[in-house]
PDB file of C-alpha atoms in Angstrom:
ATOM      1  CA  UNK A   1      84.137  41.948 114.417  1.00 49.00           C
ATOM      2  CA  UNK A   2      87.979  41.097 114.998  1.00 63.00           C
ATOM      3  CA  UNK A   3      88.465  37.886 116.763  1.00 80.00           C
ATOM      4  CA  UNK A   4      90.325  38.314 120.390  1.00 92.00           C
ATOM      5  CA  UNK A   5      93.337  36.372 119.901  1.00 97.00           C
ATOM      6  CA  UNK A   6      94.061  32.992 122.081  1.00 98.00           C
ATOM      7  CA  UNK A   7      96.783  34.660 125.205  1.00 98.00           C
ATOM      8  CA  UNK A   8      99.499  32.737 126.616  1.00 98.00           C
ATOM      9  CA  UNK A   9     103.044  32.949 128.086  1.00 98.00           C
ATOM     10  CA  UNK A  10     107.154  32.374 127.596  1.00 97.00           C
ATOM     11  CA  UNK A  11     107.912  29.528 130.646  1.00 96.00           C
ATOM     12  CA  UNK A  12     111.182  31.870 131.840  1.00 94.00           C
ATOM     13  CA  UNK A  13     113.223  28.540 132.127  1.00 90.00           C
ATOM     14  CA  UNK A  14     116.287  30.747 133.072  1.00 86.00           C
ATOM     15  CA  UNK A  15     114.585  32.577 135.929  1.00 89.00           C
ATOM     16  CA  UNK A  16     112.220  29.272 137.517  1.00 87.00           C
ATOM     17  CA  UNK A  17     114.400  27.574 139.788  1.00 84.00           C
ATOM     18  CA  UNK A  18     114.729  23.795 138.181  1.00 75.00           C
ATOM     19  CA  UNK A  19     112.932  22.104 140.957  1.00 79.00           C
ATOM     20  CA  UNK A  20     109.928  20.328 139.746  1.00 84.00           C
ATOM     21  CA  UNK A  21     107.503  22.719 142.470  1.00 84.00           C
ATOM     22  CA  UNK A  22     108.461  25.786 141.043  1.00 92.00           C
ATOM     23  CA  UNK A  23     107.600  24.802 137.097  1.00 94.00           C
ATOM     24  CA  UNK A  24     103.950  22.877 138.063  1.00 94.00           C
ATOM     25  CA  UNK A  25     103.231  26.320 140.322  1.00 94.00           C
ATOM     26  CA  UNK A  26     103.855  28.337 137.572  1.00 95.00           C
ATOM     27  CA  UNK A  27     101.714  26.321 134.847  1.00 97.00           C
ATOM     28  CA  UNK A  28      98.640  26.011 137.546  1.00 97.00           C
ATOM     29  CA  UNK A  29      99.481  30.180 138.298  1.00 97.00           C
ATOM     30  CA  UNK A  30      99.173  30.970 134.573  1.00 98.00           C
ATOM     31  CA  UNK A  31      96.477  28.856 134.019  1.00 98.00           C
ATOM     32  CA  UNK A  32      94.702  30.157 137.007  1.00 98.00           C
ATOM     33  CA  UNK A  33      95.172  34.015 135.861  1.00 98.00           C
ATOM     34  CA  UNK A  34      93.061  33.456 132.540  1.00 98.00           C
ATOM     35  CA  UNK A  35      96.220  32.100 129.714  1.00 98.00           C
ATOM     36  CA  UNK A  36      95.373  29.532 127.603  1.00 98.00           C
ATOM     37  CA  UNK A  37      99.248  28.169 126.443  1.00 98.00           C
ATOM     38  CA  UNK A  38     102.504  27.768 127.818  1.00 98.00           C
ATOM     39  CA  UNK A  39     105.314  28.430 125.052  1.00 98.00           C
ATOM     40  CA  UNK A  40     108.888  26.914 125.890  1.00 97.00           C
ATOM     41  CA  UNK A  41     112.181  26.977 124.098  1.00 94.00           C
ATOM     42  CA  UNK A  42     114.498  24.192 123.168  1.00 93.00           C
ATOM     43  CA  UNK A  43     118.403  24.606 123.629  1.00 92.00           C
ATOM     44  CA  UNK A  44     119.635  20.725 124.276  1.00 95.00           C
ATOM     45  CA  UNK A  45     123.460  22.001 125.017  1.00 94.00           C
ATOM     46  CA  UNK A  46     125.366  24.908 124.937  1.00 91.00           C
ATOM     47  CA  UNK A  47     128.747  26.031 124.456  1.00 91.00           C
ATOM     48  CA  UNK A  48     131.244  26.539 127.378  1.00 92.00           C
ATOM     49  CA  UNK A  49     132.319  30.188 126.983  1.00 87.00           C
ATOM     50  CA  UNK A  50     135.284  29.487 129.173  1.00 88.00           C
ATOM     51  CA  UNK A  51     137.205  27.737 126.071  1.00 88.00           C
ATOM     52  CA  UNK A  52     135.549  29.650 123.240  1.00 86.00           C
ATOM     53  CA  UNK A  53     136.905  33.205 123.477  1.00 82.00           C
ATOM     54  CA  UNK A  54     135.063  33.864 119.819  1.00 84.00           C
ATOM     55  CA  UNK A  55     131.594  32.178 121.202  1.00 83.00           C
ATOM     56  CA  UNK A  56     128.997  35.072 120.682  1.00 85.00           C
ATOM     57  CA  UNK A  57     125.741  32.840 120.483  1.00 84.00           C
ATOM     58  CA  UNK A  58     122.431  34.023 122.746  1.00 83.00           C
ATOM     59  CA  UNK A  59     123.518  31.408 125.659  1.00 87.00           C
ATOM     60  CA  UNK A  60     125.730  29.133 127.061  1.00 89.00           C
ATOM     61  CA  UNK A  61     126.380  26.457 129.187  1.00 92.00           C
ATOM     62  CA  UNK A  62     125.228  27.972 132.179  1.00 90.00           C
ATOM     63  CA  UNK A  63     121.838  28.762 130.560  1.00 88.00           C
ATOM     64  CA  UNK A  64     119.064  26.131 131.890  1.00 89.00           C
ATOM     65  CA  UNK A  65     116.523  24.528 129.172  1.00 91.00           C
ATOM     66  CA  UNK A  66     114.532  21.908 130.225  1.00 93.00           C
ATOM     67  CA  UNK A  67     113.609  19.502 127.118  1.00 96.00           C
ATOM     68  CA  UNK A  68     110.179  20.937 125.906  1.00 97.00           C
ATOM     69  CA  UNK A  69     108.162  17.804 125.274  1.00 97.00           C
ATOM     70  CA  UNK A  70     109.144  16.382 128.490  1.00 97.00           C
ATOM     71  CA  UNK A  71     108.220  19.735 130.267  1.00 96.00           C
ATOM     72  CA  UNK A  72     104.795  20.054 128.545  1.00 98.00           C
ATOM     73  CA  UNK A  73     104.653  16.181 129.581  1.00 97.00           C
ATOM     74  CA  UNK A  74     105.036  17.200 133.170  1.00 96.00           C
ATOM     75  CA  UNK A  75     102.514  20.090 132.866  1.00 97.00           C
ATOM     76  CA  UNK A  76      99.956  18.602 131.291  1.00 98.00           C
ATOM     77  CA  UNK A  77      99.128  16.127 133.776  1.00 96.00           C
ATOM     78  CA  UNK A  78      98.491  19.208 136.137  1.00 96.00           C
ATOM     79  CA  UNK A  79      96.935  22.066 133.870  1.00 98.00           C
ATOM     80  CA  UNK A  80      94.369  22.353 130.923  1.00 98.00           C
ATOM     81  CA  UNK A  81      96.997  24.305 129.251  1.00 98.00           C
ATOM     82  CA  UNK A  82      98.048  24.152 125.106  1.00 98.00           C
ATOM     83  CA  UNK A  83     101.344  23.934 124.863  1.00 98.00           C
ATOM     84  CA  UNK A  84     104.066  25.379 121.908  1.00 98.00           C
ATOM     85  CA  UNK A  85     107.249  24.757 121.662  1.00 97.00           C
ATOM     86  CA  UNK A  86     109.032  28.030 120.522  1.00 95.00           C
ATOM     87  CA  UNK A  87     110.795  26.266 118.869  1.00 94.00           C
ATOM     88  CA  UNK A  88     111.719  22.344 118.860  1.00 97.00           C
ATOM     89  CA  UNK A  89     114.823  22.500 116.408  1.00 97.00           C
ATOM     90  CA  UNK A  90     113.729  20.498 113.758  1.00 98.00           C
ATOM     91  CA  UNK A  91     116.915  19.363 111.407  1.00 98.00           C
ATOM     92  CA  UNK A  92     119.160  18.362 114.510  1.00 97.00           C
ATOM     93  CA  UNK A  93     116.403  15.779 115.457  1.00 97.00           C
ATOM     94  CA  UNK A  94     115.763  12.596 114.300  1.00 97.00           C
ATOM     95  CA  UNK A  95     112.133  12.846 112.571  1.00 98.00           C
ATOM     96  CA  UNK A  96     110.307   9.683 113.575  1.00 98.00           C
ATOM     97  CA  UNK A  97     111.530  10.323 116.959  1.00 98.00           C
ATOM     98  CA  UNK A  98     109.594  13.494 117.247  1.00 98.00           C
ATOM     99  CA  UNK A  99     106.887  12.145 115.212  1.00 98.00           C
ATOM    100  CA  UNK A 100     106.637   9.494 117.969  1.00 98.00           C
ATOM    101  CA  UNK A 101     107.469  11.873 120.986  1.00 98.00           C
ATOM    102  CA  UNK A 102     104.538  14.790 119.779  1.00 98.00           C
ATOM    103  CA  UNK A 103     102.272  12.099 119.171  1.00 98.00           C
ATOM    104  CA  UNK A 104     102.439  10.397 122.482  1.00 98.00           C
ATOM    105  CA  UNK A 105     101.950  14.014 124.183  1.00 98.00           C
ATOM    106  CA  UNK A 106      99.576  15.122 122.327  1.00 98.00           C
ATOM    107  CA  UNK A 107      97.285  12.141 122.773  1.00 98.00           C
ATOM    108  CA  UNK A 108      97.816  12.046 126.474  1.00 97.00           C
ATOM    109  CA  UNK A 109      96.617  15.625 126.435  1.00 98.00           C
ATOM    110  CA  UNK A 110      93.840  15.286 124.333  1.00 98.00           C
ATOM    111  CA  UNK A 111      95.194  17.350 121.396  1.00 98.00           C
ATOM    112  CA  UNK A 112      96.569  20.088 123.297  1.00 98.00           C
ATOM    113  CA  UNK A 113     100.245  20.407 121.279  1.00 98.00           C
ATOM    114  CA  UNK A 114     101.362  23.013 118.897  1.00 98.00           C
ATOM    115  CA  UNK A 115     104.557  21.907 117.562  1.00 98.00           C
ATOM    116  CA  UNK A 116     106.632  25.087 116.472  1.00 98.00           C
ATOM    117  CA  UNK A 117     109.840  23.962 114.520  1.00 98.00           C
ATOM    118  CA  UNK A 118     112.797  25.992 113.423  1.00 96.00           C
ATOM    119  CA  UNK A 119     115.984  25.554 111.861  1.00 95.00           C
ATOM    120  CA  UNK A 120     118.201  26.719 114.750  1.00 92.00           C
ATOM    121  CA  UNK A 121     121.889  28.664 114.607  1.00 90.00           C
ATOM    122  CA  UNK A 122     124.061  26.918 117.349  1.00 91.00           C
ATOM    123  CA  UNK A 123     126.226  24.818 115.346  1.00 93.00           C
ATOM    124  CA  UNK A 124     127.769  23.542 118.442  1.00 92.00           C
ATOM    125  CA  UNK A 125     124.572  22.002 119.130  1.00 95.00           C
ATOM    126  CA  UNK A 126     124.089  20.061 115.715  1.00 96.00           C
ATOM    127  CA  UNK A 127     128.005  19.261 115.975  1.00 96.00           C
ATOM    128  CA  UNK A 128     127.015  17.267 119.332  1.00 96.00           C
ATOM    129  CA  UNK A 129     123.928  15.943 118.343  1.00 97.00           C
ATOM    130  CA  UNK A 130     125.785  14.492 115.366  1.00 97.00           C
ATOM    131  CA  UNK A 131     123.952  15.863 112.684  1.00 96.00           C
ATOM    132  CA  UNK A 132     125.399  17.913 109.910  1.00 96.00           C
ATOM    133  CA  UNK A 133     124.531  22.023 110.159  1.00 96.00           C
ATOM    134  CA  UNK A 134     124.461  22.469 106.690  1.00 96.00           C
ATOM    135  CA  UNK A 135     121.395  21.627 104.573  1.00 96.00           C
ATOM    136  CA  UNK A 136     118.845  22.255 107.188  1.00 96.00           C
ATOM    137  CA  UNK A 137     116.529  24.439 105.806  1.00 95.00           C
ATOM    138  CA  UNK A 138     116.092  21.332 103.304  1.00 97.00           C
ATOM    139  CA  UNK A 139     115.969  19.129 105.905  1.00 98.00           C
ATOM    140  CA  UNK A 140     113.281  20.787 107.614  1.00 97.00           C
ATOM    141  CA  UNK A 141     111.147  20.418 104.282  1.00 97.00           C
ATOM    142  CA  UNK A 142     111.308  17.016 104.359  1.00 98.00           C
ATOM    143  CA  UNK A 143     110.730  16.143 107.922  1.00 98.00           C
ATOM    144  CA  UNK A 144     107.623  18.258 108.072  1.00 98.00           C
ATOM    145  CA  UNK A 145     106.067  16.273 105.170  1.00 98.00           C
ATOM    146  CA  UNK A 146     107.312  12.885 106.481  1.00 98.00           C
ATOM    147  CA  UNK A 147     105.591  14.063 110.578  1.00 98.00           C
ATOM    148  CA  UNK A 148     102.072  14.780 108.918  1.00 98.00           C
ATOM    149  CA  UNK A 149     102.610  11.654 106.839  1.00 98.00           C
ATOM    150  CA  UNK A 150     103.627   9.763 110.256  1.00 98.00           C
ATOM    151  CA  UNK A 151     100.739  11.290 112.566  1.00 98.00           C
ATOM    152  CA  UNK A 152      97.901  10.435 110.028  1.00 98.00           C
ATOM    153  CA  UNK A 153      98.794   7.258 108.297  1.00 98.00           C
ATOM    154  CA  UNK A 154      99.295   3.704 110.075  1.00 98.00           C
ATOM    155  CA  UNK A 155     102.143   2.637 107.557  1.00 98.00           C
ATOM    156  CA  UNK A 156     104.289   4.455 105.913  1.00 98.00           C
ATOM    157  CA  UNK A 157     107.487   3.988 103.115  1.00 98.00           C
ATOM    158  CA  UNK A 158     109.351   6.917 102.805  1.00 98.00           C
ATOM    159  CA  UNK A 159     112.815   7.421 100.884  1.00 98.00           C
ATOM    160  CA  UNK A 160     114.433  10.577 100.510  1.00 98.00           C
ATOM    161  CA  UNK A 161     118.102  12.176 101.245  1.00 96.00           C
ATOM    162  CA  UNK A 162     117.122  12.281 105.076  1.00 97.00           C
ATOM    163  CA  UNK A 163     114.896   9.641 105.853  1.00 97.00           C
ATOM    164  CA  UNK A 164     114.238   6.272 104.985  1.00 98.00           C
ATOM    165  CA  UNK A 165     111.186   4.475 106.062  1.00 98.00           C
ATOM    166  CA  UNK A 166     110.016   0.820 104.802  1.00 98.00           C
ATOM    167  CA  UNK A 167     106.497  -0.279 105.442  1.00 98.00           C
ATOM    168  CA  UNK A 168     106.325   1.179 109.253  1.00 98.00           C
ATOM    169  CA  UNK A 169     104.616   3.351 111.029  1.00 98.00           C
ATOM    170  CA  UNK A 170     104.053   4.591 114.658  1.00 98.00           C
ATOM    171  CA  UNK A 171     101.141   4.142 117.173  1.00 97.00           C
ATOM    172  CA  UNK A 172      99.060   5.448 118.821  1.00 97.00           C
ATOM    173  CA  UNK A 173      98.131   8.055 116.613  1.00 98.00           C
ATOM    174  CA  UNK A 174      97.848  11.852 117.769  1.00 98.00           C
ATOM    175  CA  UNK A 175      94.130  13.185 118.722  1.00 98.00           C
ATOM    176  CA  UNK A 176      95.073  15.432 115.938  1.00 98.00           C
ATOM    177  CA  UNK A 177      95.436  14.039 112.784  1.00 96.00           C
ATOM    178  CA  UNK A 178      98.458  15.859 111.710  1.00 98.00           C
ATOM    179  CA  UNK A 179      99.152  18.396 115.325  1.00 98.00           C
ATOM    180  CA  UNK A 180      99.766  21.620 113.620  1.00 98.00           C
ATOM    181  CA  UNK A 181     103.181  22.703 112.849  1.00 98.00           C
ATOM    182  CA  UNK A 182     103.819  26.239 113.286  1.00 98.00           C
ATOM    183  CA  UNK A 183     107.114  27.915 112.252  1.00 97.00           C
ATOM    184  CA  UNK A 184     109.609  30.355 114.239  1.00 94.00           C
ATOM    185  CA  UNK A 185     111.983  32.100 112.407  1.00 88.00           C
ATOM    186  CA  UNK A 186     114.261  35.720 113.213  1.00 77.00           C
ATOM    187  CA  UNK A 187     114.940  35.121 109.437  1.00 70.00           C
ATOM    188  CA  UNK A 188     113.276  38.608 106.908  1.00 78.00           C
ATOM    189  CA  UNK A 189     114.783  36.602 103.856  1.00 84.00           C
ATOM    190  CA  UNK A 190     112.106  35.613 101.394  1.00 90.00           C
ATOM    191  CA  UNK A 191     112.818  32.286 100.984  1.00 91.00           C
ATOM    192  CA  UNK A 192     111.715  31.645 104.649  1.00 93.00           C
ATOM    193  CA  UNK A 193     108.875  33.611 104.873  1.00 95.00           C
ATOM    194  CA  UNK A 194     108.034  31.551 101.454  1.00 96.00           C
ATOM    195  CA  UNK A 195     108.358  28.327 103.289  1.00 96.00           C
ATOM    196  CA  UNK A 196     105.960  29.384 106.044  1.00 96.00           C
ATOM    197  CA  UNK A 197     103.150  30.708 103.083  1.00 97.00           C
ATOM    198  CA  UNK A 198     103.560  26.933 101.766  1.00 97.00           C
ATOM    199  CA  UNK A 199     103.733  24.754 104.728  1.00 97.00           C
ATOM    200  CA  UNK A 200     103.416  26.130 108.310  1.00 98.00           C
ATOM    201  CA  UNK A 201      99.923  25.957 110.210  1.00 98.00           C
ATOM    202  CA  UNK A 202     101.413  29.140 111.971  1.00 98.00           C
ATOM    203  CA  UNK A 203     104.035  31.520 112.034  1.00 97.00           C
ATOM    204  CA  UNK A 204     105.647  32.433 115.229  1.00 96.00           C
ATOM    205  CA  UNK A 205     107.779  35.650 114.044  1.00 94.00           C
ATOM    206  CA  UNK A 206     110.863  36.518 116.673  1.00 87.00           C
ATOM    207  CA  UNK A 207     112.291  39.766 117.436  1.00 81.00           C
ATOM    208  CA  UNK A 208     110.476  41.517 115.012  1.00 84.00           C
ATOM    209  CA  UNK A 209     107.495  43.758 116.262  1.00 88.00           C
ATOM    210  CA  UNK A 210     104.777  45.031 115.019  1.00 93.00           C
ATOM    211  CA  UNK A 211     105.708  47.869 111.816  1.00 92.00           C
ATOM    212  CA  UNK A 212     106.226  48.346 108.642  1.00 92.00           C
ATOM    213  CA  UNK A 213     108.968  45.366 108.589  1.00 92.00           C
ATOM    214  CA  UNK A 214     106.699  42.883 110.065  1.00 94.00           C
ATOM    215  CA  UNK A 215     104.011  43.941 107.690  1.00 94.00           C
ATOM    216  CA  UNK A 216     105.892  43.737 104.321  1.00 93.00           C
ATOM    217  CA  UNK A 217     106.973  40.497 105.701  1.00 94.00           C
ATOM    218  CA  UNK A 218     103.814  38.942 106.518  1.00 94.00           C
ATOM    219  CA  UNK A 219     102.273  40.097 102.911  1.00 95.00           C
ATOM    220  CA  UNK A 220     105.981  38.057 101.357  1.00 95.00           C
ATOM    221  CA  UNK A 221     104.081  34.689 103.793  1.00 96.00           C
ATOM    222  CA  UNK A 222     100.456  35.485 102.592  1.00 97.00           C
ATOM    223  CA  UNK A 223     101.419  35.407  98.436  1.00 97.00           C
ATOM    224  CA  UNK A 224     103.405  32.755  99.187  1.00 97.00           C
ATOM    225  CA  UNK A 225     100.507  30.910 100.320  1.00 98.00           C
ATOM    226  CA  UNK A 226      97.842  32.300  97.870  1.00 98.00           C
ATOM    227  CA  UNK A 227     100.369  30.918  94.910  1.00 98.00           C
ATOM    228  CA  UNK A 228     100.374  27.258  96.750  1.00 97.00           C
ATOM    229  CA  UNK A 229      97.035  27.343  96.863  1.00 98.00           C
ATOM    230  CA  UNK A 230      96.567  28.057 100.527  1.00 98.00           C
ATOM    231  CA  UNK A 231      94.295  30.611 101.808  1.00 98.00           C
ATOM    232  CA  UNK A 232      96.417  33.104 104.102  1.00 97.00           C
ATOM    233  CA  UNK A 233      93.960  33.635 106.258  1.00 96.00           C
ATOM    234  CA  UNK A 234      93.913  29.851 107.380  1.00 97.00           C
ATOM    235  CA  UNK A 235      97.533  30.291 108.891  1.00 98.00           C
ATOM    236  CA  UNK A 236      98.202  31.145 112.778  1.00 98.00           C
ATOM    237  CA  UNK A 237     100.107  34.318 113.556  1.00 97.00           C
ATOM    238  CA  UNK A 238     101.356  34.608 117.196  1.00 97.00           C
ATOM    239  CA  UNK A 239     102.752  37.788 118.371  1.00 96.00           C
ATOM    240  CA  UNK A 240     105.078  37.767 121.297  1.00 96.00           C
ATOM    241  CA  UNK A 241     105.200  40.479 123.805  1.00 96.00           C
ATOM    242  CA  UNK A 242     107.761  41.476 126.140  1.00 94.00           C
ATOM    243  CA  UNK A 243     107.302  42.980 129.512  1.00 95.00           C
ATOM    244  CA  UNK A 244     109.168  43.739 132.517  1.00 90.00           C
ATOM    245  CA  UNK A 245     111.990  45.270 130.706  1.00 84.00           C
ATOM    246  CA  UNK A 246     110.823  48.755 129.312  1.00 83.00           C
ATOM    247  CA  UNK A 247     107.509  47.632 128.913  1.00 89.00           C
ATOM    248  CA  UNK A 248     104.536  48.189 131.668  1.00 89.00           C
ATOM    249  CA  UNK A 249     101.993  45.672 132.261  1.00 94.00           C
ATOM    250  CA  UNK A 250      99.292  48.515 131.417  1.00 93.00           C
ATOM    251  CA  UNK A 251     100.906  49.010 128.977  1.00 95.00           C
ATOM    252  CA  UNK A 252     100.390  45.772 127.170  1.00 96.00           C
ATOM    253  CA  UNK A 253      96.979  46.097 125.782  1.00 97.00           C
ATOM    254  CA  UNK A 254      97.967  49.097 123.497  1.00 96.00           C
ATOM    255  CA  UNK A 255     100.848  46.615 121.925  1.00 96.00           C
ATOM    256  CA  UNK A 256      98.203  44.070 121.787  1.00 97.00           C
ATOM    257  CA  UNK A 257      96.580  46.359 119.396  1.00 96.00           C
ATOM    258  CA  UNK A 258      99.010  46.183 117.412  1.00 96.00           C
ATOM    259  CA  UNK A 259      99.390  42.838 116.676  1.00 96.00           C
ATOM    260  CA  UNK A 260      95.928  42.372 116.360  1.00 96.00           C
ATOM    261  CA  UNK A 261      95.881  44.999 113.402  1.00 95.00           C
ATOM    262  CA  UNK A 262      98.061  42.283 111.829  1.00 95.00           C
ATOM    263  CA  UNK A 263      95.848  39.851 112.085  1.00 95.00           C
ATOM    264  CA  UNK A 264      97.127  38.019 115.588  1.00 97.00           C
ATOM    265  CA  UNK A 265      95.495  35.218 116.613  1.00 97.00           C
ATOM    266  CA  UNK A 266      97.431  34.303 119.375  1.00 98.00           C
ATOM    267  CA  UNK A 267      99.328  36.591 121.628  1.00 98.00           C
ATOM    268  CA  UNK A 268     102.386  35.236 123.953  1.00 98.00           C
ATOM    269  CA  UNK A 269     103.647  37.050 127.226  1.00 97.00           C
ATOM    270  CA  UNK A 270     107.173  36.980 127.582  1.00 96.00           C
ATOM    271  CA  UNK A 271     108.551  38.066 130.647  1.00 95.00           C
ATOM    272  CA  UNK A 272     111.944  36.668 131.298  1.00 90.00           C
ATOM    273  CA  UNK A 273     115.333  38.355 131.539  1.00 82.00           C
ATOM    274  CA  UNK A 274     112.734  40.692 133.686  1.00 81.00           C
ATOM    275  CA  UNK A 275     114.931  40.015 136.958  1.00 79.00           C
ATOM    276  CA  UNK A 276     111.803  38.228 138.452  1.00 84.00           C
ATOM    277  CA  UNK A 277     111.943  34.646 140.440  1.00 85.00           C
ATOM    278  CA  UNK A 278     109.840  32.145 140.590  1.00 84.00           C
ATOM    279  CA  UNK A 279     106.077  33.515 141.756  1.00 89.00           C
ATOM    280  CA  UNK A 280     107.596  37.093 141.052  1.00 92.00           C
ATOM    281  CA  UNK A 281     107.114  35.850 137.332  1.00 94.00           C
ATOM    282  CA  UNK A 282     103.304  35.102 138.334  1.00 95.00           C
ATOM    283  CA  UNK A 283     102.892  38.185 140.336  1.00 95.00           C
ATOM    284  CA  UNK A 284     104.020  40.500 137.143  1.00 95.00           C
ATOM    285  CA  UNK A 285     102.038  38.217 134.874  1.00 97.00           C
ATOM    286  CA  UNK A 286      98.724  38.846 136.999  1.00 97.00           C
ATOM    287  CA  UNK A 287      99.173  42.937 136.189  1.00 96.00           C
ATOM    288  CA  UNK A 288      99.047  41.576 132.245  1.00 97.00           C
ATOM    289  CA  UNK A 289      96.109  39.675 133.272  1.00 98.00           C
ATOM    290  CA  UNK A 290      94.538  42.460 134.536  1.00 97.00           C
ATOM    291  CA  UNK A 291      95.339  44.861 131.947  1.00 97.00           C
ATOM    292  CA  UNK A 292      94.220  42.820 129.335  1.00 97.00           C
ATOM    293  CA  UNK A 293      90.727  41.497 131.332  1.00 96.00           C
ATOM    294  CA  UNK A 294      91.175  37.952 131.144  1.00 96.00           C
TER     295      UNK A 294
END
């Protein structure tokens, strides 16, 4: 019998006015409609279009992100929700930071953090976080070793080319010893579908739906795991589902499908960029809920 996948939703920063009423209404609306997780994106600037004529990124200064660890902070205090961050970029953080940061969340809400990690594309971004652009991919490697090594040991000595460490170590622990890191990527290369297959607790594929392309590209993630000694089926797959723009909450099940086919086992609700405001967000959500029986 095929599992039913976990359901959850996109937090439409962009269309939830900022106010701190508006986000804690949506997370206890969600929550209330039958979704298990909350799945928020992390942009810490963006570029002012105004000055770069050449600027063709996804967003801009204008473009509201609240921080996700502070938002699923603020959330969890309110909700029963899981959180995911879709996705904290990685290589323009410093790594004990966020070692120190997920594990304080994540033990305040009893082991209820997914942290999804990425590699980004902004370089304006790394520029002002002064960190370099290039070499993140390798980066990345590292810090995800050096985070499980963080959230499961008490001291820890670490050299490498990106972090140094010398008999330290952070606490208190996370509830889980290490959170699962899951791994976005709108990459099809193989070399970072390989990296997922060899260290991600999940893969969080974006803009890619369900098809041929996501299929050849989740068997390049399974044989990557299966020659690192990892069974595939251990890894989470999330699908991601748009609706409100072409899409009608009916028919969401039938896409659901889908995913599940590929072996889904969690399924995310995106509904921003829908032209929806605050509760209209919740009042399109509760057709999904509907249509898919939660």
């Amino acid at each position: 019998m095929t599992r039913r996948p976990q359901f959850g939703v996109v937090f439409p920063q962009n269309e939830i006015d900022p106010a701190g009423v508006h986000t804690l209404a949506f997370g206890r609306g969600v929550e209330e409609l039958g979704f298990r997780h909350v799945a928020a994106f992390d942009h810490v600037v963006g570029a002012d279009t105004a000055t770069r004529p050449d600027w063709n990124g996804h967003y801009d200064v204008d473009d509201e992100f609240h921080e996700p660890l502070v938002l699923f902070a603020y959330l969890a205090a309110a909700t029963e929700l899981e959180f995911t961050s879709a996705v904290i970029i990685l290589p323009q953080r410093q790594t004990v930071l966020v070692a120190k940061q997920a594990a304080t969340l994540d033990q305040l809400s009893g082991g209820r953090l997914r942290l999804g990690v990425g590699i980004g594309w902004n370089e304006v971004e790394y520029e002002a976080l002064g960190v370099p652009y290039a070499g993140r991919a390798e980066r990345l490697e590292d810090q995800i070793a050096l985070l499980r090594r963080l959230w499961t040991t008490r001291t820890v000595t670490w050299n490498s080319a990106y972090n140094s460490i010398d008999r330290a170590g952070i606490a208190p622990l996370p509830a889980q010893r290490p959170i699962p890191i899951w791994f976005g990527t709108w990459a099809r290369a193989a070399a970072p579908l390989r990296r997922i297959g060899e260290l991600a607790d999940g893969w969080m594929p974006t803009s890619i739906d369900p098809g041929p392309e996501l299929k050849a590209a989740k068997q390049v993630v399974d044989r990557a795991a299966e020659a690192a000694g990892r069974d595939p089926a251990t890894i989470g797959f999330e699908g991601r589902i748009t609706v409100g723009r072409g899409l009608d909450p009916y028919g969401v099940p039938a896409v659901v499908d889908e995913w599940i086919s590929l072996g889904a086992t969690h399924i995310t609700i995106d509904t921003r960029r829908s032209r929806r405001r605050n509760a209209e967000h919740l009042d399109l959500l509760a057709q999904v809920a509907i249509a898919l029986e939660l």
